[in-house]
XYZ file of C-alpha atoms in Angstrom:
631
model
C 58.161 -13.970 26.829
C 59.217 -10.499 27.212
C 58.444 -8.341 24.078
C 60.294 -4.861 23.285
C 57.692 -2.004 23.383
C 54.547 -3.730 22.967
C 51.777 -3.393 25.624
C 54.167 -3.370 28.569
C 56.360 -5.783 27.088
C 54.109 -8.814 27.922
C 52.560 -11.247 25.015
C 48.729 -12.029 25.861
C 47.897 -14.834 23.564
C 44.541 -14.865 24.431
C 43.737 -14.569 20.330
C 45.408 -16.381 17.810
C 48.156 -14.332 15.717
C 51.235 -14.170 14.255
C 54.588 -13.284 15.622
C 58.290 -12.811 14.185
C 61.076 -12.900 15.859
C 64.034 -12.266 14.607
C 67.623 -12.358 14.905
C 69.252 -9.325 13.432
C 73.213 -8.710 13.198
C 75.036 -5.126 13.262
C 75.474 -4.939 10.713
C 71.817 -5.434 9.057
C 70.834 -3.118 11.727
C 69.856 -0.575 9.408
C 67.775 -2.724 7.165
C 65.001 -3.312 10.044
C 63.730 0.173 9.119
C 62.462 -1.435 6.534
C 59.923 -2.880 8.722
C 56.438 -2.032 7.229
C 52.693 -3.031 8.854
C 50.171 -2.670 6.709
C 46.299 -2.843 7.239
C 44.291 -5.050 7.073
C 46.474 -7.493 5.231
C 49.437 -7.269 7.724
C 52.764 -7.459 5.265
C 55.777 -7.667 6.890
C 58.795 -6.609 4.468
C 62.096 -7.751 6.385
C 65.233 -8.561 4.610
C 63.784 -8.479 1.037
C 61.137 -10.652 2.101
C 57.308 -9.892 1.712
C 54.489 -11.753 3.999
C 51.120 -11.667 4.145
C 50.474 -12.229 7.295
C 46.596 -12.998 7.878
C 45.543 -14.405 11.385
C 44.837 -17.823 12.080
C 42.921 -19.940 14.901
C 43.711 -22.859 16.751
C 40.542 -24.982 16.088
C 39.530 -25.666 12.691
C 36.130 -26.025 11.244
C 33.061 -27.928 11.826
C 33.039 -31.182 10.500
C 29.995 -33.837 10.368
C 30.505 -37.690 11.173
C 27.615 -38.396 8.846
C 29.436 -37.477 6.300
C 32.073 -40.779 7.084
C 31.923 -43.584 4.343
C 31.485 -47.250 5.466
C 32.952 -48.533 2.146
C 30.697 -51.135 2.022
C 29.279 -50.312 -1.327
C 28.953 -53.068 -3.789
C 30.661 -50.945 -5.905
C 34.082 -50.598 -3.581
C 34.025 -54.438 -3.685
C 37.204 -54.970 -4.485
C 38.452 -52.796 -1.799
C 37.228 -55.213 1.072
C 40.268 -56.814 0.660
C 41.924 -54.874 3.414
C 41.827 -55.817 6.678
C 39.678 -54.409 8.729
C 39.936 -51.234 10.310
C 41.818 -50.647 13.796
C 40.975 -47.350 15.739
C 43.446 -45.578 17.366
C 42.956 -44.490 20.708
C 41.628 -41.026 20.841
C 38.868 -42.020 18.496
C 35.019 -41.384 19.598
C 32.013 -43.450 18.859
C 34.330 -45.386 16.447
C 35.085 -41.912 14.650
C 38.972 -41.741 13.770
C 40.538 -38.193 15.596
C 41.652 -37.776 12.260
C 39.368 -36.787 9.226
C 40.126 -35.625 5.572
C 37.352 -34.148 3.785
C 37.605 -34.921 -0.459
C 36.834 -31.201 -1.806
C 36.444 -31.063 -5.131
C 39.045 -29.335 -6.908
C 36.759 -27.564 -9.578
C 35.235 -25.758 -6.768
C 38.258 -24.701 -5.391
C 39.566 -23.229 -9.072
C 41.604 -26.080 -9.796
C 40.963 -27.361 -13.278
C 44.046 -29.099 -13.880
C 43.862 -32.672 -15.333
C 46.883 -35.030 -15.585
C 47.628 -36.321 -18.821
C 50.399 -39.054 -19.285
C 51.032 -38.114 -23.203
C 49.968 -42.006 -23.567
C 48.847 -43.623 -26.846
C 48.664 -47.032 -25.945
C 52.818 -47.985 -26.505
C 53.417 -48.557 -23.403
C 56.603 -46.338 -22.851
C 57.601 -46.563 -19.360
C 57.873 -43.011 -18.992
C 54.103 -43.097 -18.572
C 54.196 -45.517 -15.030
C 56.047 -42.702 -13.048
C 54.775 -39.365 -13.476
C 54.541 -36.864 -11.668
C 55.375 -35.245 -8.190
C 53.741 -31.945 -6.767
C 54.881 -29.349 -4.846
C 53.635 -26.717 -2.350
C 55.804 -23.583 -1.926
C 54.669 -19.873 -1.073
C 55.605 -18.563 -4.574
C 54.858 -15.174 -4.245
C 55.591 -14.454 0.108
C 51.923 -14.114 0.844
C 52.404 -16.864 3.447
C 49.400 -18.398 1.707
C 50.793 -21.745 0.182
C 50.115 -22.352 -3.423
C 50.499 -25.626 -5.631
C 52.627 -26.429 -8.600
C 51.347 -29.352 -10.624
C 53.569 -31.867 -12.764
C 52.081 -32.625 -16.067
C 53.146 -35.015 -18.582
C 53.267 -34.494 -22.569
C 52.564 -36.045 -25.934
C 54.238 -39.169 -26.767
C 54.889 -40.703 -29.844
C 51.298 -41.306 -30.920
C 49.512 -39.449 -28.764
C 45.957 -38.033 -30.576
C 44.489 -35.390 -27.670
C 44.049 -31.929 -28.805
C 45.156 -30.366 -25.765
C 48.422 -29.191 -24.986
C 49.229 -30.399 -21.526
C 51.841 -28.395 -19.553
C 52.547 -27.909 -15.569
C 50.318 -25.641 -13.995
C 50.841 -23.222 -10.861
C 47.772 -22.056 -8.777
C 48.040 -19.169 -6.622
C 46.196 -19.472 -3.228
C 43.743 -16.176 -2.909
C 42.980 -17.569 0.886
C 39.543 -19.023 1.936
C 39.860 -22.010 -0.019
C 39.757 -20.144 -3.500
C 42.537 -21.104 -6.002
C 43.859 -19.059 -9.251
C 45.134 -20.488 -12.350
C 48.330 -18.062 -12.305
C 50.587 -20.617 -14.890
C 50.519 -18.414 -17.817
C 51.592 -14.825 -16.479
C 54.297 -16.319 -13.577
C 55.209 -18.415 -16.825
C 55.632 -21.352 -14.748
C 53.980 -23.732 -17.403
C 56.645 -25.821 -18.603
C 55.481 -27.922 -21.392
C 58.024 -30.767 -20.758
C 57.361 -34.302 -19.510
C 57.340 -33.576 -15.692
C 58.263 -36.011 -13.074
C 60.053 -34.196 -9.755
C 59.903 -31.243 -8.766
C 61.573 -29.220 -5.748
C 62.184 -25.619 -4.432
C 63.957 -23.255 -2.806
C 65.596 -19.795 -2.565
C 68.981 -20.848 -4.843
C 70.068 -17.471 -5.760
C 69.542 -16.277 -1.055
C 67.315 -13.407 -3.189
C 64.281 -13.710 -0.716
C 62.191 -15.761 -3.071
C 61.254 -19.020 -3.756
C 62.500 -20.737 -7.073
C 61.394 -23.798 -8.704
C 63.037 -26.924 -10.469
C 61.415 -29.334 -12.352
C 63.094 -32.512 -13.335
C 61.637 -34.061 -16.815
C 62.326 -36.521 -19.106
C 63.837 -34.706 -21.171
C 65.966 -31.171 -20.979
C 64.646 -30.231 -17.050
C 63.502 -26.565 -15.851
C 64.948 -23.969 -13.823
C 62.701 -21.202 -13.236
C 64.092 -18.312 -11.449
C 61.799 -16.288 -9.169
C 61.477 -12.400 -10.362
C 60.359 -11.815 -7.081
C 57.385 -9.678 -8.993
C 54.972 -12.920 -9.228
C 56.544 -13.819 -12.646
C 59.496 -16.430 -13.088
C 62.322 -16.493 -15.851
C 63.465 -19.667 -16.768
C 67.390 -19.625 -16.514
C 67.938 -23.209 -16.991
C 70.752 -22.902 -19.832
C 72.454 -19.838 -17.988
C 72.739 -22.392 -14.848
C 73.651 -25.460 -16.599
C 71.615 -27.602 -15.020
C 69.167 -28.749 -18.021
C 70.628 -32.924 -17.248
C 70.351 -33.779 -20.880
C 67.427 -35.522 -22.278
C 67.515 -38.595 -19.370
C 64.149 -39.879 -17.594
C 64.540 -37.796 -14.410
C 62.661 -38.198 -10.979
C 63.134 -36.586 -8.066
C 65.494 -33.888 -7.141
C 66.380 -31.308 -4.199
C 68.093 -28.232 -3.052
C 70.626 -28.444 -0.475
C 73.946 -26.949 1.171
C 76.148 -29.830 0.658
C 78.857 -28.201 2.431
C 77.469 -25.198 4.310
C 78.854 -22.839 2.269
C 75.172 -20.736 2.099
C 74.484 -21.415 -1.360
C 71.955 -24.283 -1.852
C 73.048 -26.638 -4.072
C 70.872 -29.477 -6.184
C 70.550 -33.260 -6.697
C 68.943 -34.538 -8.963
C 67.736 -37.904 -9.365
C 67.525 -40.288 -12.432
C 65.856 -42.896 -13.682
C 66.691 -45.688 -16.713
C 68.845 -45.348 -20.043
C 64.868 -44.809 -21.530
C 64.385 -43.871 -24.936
C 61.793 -44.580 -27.851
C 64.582 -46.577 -30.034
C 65.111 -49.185 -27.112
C 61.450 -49.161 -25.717
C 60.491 -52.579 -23.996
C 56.812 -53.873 -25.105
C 55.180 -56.337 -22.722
C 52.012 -58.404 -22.562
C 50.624 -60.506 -19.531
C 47.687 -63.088 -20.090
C 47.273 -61.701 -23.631
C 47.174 -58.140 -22.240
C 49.928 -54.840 -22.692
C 51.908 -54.719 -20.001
C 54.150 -51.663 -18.907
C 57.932 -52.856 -19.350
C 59.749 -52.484 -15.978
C 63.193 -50.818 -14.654
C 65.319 -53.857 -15.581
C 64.749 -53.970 -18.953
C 66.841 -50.566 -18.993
C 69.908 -49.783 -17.717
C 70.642 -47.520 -15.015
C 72.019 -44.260 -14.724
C 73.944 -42.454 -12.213
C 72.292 -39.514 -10.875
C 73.650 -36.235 -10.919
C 74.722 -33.364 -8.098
C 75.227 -29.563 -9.147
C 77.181 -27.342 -6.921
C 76.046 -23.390 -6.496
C 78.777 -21.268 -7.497
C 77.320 -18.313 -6.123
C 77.014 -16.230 -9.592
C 73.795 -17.914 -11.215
C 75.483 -20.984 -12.402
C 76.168 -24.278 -10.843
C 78.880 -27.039 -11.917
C 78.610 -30.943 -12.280
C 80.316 -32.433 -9.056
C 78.915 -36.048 -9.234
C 81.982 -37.371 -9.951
C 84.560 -35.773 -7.548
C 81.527 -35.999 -4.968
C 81.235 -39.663 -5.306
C 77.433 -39.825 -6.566
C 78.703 -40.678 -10.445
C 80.132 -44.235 -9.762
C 76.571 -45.365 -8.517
C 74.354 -45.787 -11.356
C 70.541 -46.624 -10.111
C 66.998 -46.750 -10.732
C 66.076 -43.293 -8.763
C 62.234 -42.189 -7.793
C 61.811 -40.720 -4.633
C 64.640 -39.104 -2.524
C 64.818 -36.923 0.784
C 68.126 -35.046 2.306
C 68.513 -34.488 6.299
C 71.362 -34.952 8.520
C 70.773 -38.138 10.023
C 73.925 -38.575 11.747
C 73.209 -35.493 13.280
C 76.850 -34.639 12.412
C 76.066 -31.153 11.116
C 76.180 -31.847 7.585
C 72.972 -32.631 4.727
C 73.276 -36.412 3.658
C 71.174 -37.697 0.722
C 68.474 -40.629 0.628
C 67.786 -42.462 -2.437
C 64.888 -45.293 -3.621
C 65.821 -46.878 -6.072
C 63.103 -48.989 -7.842
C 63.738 -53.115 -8.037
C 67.432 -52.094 -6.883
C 68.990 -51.891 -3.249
C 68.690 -47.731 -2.349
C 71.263 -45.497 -2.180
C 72.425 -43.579 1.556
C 75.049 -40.858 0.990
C 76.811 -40.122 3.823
C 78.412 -36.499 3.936
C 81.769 -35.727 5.136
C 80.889 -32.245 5.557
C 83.123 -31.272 2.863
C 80.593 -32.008 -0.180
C 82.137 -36.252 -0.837
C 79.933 -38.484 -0.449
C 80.266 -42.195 0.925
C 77.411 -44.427 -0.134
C 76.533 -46.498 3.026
C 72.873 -48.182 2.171
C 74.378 -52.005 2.960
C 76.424 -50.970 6.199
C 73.819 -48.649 7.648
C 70.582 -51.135 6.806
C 68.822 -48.681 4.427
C 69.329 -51.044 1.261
C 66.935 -53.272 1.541
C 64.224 -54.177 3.446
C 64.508 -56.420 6.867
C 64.687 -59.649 4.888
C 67.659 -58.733 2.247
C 64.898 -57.427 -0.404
C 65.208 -55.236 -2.997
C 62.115 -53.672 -3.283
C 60.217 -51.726 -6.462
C 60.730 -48.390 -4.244
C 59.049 -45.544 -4.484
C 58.926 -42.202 -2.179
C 60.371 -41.196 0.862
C 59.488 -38.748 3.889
C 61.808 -38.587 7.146
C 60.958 -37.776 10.609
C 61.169 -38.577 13.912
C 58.233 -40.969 14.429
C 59.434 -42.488 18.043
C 60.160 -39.413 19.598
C 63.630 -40.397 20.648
C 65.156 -37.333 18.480
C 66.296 -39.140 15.764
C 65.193 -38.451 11.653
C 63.562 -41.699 10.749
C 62.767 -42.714 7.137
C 59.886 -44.528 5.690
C 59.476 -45.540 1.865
C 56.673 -46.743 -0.027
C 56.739 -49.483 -2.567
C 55.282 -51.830 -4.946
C 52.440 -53.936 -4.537
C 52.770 -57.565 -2.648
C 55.167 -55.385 -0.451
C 55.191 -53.677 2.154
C 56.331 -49.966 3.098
C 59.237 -49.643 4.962
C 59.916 -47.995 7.914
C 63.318 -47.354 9.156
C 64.143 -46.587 12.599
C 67.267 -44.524 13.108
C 68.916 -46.269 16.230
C 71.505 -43.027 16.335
C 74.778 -44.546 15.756
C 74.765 -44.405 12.223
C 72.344 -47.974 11.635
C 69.377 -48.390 11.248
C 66.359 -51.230 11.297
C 63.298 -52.193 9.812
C 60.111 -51.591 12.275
C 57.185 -51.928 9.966
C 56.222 -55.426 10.975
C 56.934 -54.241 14.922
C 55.190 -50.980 14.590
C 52.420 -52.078 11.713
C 53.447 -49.364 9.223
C 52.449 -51.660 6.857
C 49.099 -51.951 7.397
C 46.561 -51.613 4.478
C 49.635 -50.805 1.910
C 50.454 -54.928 1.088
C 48.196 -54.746 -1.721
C 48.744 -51.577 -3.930
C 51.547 -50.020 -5.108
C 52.435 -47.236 -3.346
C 54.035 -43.756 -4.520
C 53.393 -40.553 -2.291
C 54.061 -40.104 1.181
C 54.649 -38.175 4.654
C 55.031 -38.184 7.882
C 53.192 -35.593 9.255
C 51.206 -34.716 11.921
C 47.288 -34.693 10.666
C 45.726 -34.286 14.167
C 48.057 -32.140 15.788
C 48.329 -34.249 18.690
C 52.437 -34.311 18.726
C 53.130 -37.230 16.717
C 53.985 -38.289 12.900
C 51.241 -39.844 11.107
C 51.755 -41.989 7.910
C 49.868 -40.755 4.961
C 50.550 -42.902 1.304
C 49.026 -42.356 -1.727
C 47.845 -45.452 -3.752
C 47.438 -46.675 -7.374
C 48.985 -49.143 -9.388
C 50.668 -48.551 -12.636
C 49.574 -50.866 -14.885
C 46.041 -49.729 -16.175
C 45.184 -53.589 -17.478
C 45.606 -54.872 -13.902
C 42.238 -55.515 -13.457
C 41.648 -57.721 -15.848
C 43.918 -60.376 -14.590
C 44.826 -59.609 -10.974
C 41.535 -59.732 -9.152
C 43.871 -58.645 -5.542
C 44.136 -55.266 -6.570
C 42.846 -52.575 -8.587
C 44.828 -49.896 -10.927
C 42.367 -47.133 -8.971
C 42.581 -47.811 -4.889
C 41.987 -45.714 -2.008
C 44.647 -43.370 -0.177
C 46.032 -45.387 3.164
C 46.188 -42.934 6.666
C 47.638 -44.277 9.664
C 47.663 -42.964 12.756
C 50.466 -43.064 15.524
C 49.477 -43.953 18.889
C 52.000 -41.823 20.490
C 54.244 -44.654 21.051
C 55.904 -45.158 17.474
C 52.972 -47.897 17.033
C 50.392 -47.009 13.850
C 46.837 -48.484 13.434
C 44.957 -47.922 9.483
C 42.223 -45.719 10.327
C 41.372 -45.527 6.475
C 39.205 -45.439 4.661
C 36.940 -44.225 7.655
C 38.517 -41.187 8.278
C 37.684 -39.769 5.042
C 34.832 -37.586 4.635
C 32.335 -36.274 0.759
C 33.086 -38.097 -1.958
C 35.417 -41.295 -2.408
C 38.439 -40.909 -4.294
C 39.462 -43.894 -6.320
C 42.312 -43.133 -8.193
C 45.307 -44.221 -9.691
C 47.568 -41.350 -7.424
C 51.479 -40.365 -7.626
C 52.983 -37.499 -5.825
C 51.533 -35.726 -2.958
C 51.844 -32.912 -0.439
C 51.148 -31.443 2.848
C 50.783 -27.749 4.135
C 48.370 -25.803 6.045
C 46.540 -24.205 2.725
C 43.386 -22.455 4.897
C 45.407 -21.079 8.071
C 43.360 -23.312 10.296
C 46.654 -24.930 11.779
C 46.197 -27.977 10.681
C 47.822 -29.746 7.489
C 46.041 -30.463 4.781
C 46.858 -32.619 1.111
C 47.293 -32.571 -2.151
C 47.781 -35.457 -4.382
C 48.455 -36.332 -8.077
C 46.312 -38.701 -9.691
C 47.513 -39.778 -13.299
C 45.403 -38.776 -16.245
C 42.649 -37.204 -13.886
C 42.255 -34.294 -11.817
C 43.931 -34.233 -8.271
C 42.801 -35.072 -4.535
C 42.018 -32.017 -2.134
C 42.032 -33.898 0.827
C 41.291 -30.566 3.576
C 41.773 -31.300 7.216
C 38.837 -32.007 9.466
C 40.428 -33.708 12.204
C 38.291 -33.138 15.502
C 39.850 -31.430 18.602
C 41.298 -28.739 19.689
C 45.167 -29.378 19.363
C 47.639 -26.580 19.872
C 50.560 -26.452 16.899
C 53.384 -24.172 16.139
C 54.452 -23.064 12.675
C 58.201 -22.123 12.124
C 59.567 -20.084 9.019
C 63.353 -19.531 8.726
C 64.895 -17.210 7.129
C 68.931 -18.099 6.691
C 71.401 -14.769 6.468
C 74.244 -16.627 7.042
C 72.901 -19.808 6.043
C 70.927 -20.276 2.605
C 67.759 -18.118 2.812
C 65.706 -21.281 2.440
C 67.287 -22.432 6.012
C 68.020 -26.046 4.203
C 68.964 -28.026 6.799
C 68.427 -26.187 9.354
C 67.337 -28.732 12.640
C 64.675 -27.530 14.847
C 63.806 -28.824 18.756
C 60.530 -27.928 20.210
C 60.263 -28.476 23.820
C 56.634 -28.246 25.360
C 55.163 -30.199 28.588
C 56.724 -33.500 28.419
C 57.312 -33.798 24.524
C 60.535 -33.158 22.899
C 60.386 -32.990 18.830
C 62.956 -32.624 16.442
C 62.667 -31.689 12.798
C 64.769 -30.466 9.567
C 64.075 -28.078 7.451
C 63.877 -29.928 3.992
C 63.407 -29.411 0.133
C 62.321 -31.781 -2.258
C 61.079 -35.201 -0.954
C 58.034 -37.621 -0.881
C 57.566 -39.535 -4.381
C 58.840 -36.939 -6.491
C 57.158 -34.115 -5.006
C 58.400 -30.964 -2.595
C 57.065 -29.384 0.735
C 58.337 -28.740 4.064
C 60.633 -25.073 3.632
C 57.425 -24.129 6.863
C 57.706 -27.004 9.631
C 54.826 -27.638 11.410
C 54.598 -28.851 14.896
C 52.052 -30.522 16.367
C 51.524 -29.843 20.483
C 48.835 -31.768 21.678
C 46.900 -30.297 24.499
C 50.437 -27.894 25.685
C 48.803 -24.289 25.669
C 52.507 -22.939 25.746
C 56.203 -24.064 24.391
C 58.869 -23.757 26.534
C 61.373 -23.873 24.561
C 62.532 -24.213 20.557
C 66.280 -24.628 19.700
C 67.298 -24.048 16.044
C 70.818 -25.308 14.669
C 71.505 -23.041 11.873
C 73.300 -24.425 8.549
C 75.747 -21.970 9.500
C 76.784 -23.482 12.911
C 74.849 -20.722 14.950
C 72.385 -21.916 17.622
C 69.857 -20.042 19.079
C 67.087 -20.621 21.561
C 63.436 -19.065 21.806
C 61.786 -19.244 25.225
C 58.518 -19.510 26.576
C 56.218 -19.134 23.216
C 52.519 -18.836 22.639
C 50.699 -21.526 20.895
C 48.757 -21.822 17.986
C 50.978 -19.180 16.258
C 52.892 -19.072 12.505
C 56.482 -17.300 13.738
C 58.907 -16.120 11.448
C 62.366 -16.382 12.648
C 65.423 -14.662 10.657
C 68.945 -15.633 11.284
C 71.383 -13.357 13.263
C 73.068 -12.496 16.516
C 70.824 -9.991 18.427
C 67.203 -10.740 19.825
C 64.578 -8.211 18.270
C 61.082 -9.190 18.187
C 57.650 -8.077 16.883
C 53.844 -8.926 17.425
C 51.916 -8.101 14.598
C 49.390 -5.930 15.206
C 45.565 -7.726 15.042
């Protein structure tokens, strides 16, 4: 690749770096002079936007396989229940590629605990919190993690007062409690949470959908947010939210925002159950549903209720997780919906901001046998390779997960069974999820976080437990997935009763690592050990013409014989947000010939011949310039 004034104009990735490239029109021309290198921490200040830019190798740490668990403890008993274990090939001496070591958060700084605000009522409120998100809050390129907390119920006797919490990643696997001065610490009942750059102001805000009046929190841009909710209009009322996300509905560069709800939950109509003599959580049809609700971006600070001329109003549902990507490929964001015990919602876009709700026709609404499942969270991605955004849901347990492949003319079928997505998920209930790639080896991965919601359970259901193990499974390459849990996990087990999760490189070792929500405890670090030497390739848009987030924008990465596809995304999993930096995956490739990006706008542009192993920054424009970062 032929680089402008920079040691002969040749790129020797010999060491591991960063690069941005950049696509700059005449007429921000003069703004580039506001490129800045400093030493040693490397900022780059393009555009309004400030990175950190520290360097980053290709192989991660050391890892040791003594450290592996052989669950066989008498007390994991009731976790034999699984089937056994099936290595995927690429394993060693029985050792899964993949490995996730358990760090304990307290040692990292994280001292957040979940609290559910119960008292022992039994509100239902208390089953489905709460989502977590990873976003660079602050442009350090260092990602940091916003936690969902829930609050006091009627009832409730604790002495704390639980609110969401925001920790700012200081690099090397240190974490800062930041919540109080970015005042980011909502005190609301949290449940979803997603962001994005609404305002195209170069940082990264935050919404948190509650039940109860929900949270916009407008990025300063100086590490501190203002919360603008009221001044946007996008508090929802006081329903029982879930997930929500930020997207272009009809490329127009402002991002706008779904949000998803619910039941018709309050405390006068609250739903008491017992089982065998025991309280039992009340479930989403003893409520009525509620439509969910979509806010357009006007542009000024303020966004406007569309549901009902876009066609989302006249839907009422049960919504948890959601996810939007085009996958029609037709240049336009469509919307995914779960809905729990209820078929699922699949709004189709017309480009024009209407949606057409097309779950039944397309063969999202249920599962492969006509079910309506107790659904949970969603992830897309192209698991086959065949450039078309898959999605795959989790759900309830004495069900499976579903996995549906996108056959590319607008229908799609249930695989699990064929492909054994299922496997080692039949008896929890499932609520966090991705497909990612967690060895690096050019292929999505399933990861799904476990725990069941009613904490009685194990008094009277001996075939599960209310605190289970998180299910990995690894894809063979071909679209086919074989459990490789618990045995890929490395330090101490985590049994918990988990929600939300999400996935980001958070020690610049190229390799993604976790973070999940366990109710009314502290969360799972899971950090990446997997063995190898894989290549990867990080991408960071930044929209000028499209939104600054680059929502929707669809990426193709060409390199040796592989061919992936992905979409730039905001809000999605069970409640939770990652994605805005997409992460590729190359296997053994030690180059990539080529990466395409469709721009929300309409613009394409290509990238040739790239070095590996690198974290590029790519800004939206007409005319090539490019950079390498001084080491």
């Amino acid at each position: 690749m032929s680089l402008s004034g920079h040691r002969g104009g040749r790129f020797a990735p010999t060491k591991w770096g960063r690069l941005v490239i950049s696509w700059v029109r005449g007429a921000l021309g003069k703004m580039t002079n506001r490129l800045r290198i400093y030493h040693p921490v490397q900022t780059l200040c393009l555009l309004g936007l400030s990175l950190a830019l520290p360097l980053a190798g290709c192989v991660g740490g050391s890892r040791s396989p003594s450290g592996f668990q052989d669950g066989n403890s008498a007390e994991n008993a009731r976790q034999d229940l699984r089937e056994t274990v099936s290595l995927p090939s690429g394993t060693e001496d029985g050792v899964p590629s993949i490995c996730l070591e358990n760090i304990l958060p307290e040692s990292l700084g994280i001292t957040f605990v979940h609290t559910d605000g119960s008292s022992g009522n039994y509100y239902i409120v208390e089953t489905v919190t709460a989502g977590v998100a990873i976003f660079d809050y602050d442009g350090d390129l260092f990602p940091d993690i916003y936690f969902l907390n829930g609050a006091p119920l009627p009832g409730w006797s604790g002495r704390e007062k639980p609110a969401n919490a925001l920790y700012r990643n200081a690099g090397n696997w240190s974490f800062v409690d930041v919540t109080d001065v970015t005042g980011t610490g909502d005190p609301g009942y949290g449940l979803g949470v997603a962001a994005a750059d609404y305002n195209n102001d170069g940082f990264l805000d935050l919404y948190v959908n509650n039940f109860g009046p929900n949270v916009l929190y407008r990025n300063n841009g100086d590490g501190t947010f203002t919360d603008v909710t009221e001044q946007a209009g996008v508090n929802a009322g006081n329903l029982v939210g879930a997930g929500a996300a930020f997207l272009d509905v009809d490329n127009d560069g402002l991002l706008d925002l779904y949000v998803a709800n619910y039941v018709n939950f309050n405390f006068q109509n609250h739903v008491f159950h017992r089982r065998e003599g025991y309280p039992e959580y009340a479930g989403p049809r003893d409520y009525q549903p509620v439509p969910d609700i979509l806010y357009r971006n006007q542009g000024d600070g303020t966004f406007v209720d569309i549901s009902e001329a876009a066609g989302i109003a006249r839907h009422p549902g049960t919504g948890m997780g959601l996810v939007t990507c085009d996958y029609d490929r037709d240049g336009d964001m469509d919307i995914f919906v779960l809905n729990d015990v209820a078929q699922n919602f699949l709004f189709r876009n017309d480009g024009k901001g209407h949606f057409e709700e097309v779950a039944v026709i397309s063969g999202t609404a249920f599962n492969v046998y006509g079910d309506e499942l107790g659904s949970m969270g969603v992830d897309c991605g192209d698991f086959d390779g065949d450039g078309n955004i898959d999605f795959f849901m989790t759900s309830y347990q004495g069900e499976f997960p579903v996995l549906y492949r996108n056959l590319g003319n607008g229908l799609f079928e249930d695989v699990t069974a064929l492909t054994g997505a299922g496997a080692g998920a039949y008896p929890y209930v499932n609520w966090g999820t991705g497909m990612v790639d967690l060895d690096n080896d050019g292929d999505l991965d399933l990861f799904i976080a476990n725990g069941h919601l009613q904490d009685q359970i194990d008094l009277y259901d001996q075939t599960t437990a209310y605190r289970v193990e998180d299910v990995v499974l690894a894809n063979d390459g071909k679209g086919n997935f074989r459990r490789i849990s618990p045995r890929c996990f490395l330090g101490p087990r985590a049994i918990h009763s988990s929600r939300g999760c999400a996935f980001d490189d958070l020690d610049s070792d190229g390799k993604l690592d976790v973070v999940v929500l366990n109710s009314r405890e502290a969360p799972t670090i899971w950090r990446n050990r997997s063995r190898g030497d894989n290549s990867w390739l990080r991408l960071i848009l930044v929209g000028t013409q499209s939104n600054r987030s680059a929502v929707g924008a669809w990426v193709t990465v060409e390199s040796g014989s592989r061919r992936q596809v992905a979409q730039v995304v905001s809000g999605r999993g069970y409640q939770s947000h990652w994605g805005l930096t997409l992460h590729f995956g190359l296997g053994q490739t030690k180059k990539v010939e080529k990466v395409e990006i469709r721009w929300p706008s309409g613009t394409t542009h290509q990238l040739q011949e790239l070095p590996v192993c690198q974290e590029i920054v790519v800004i939206e424009g007409e005319l090539p310039r490019w950079l390498v970062l001084p080491r």
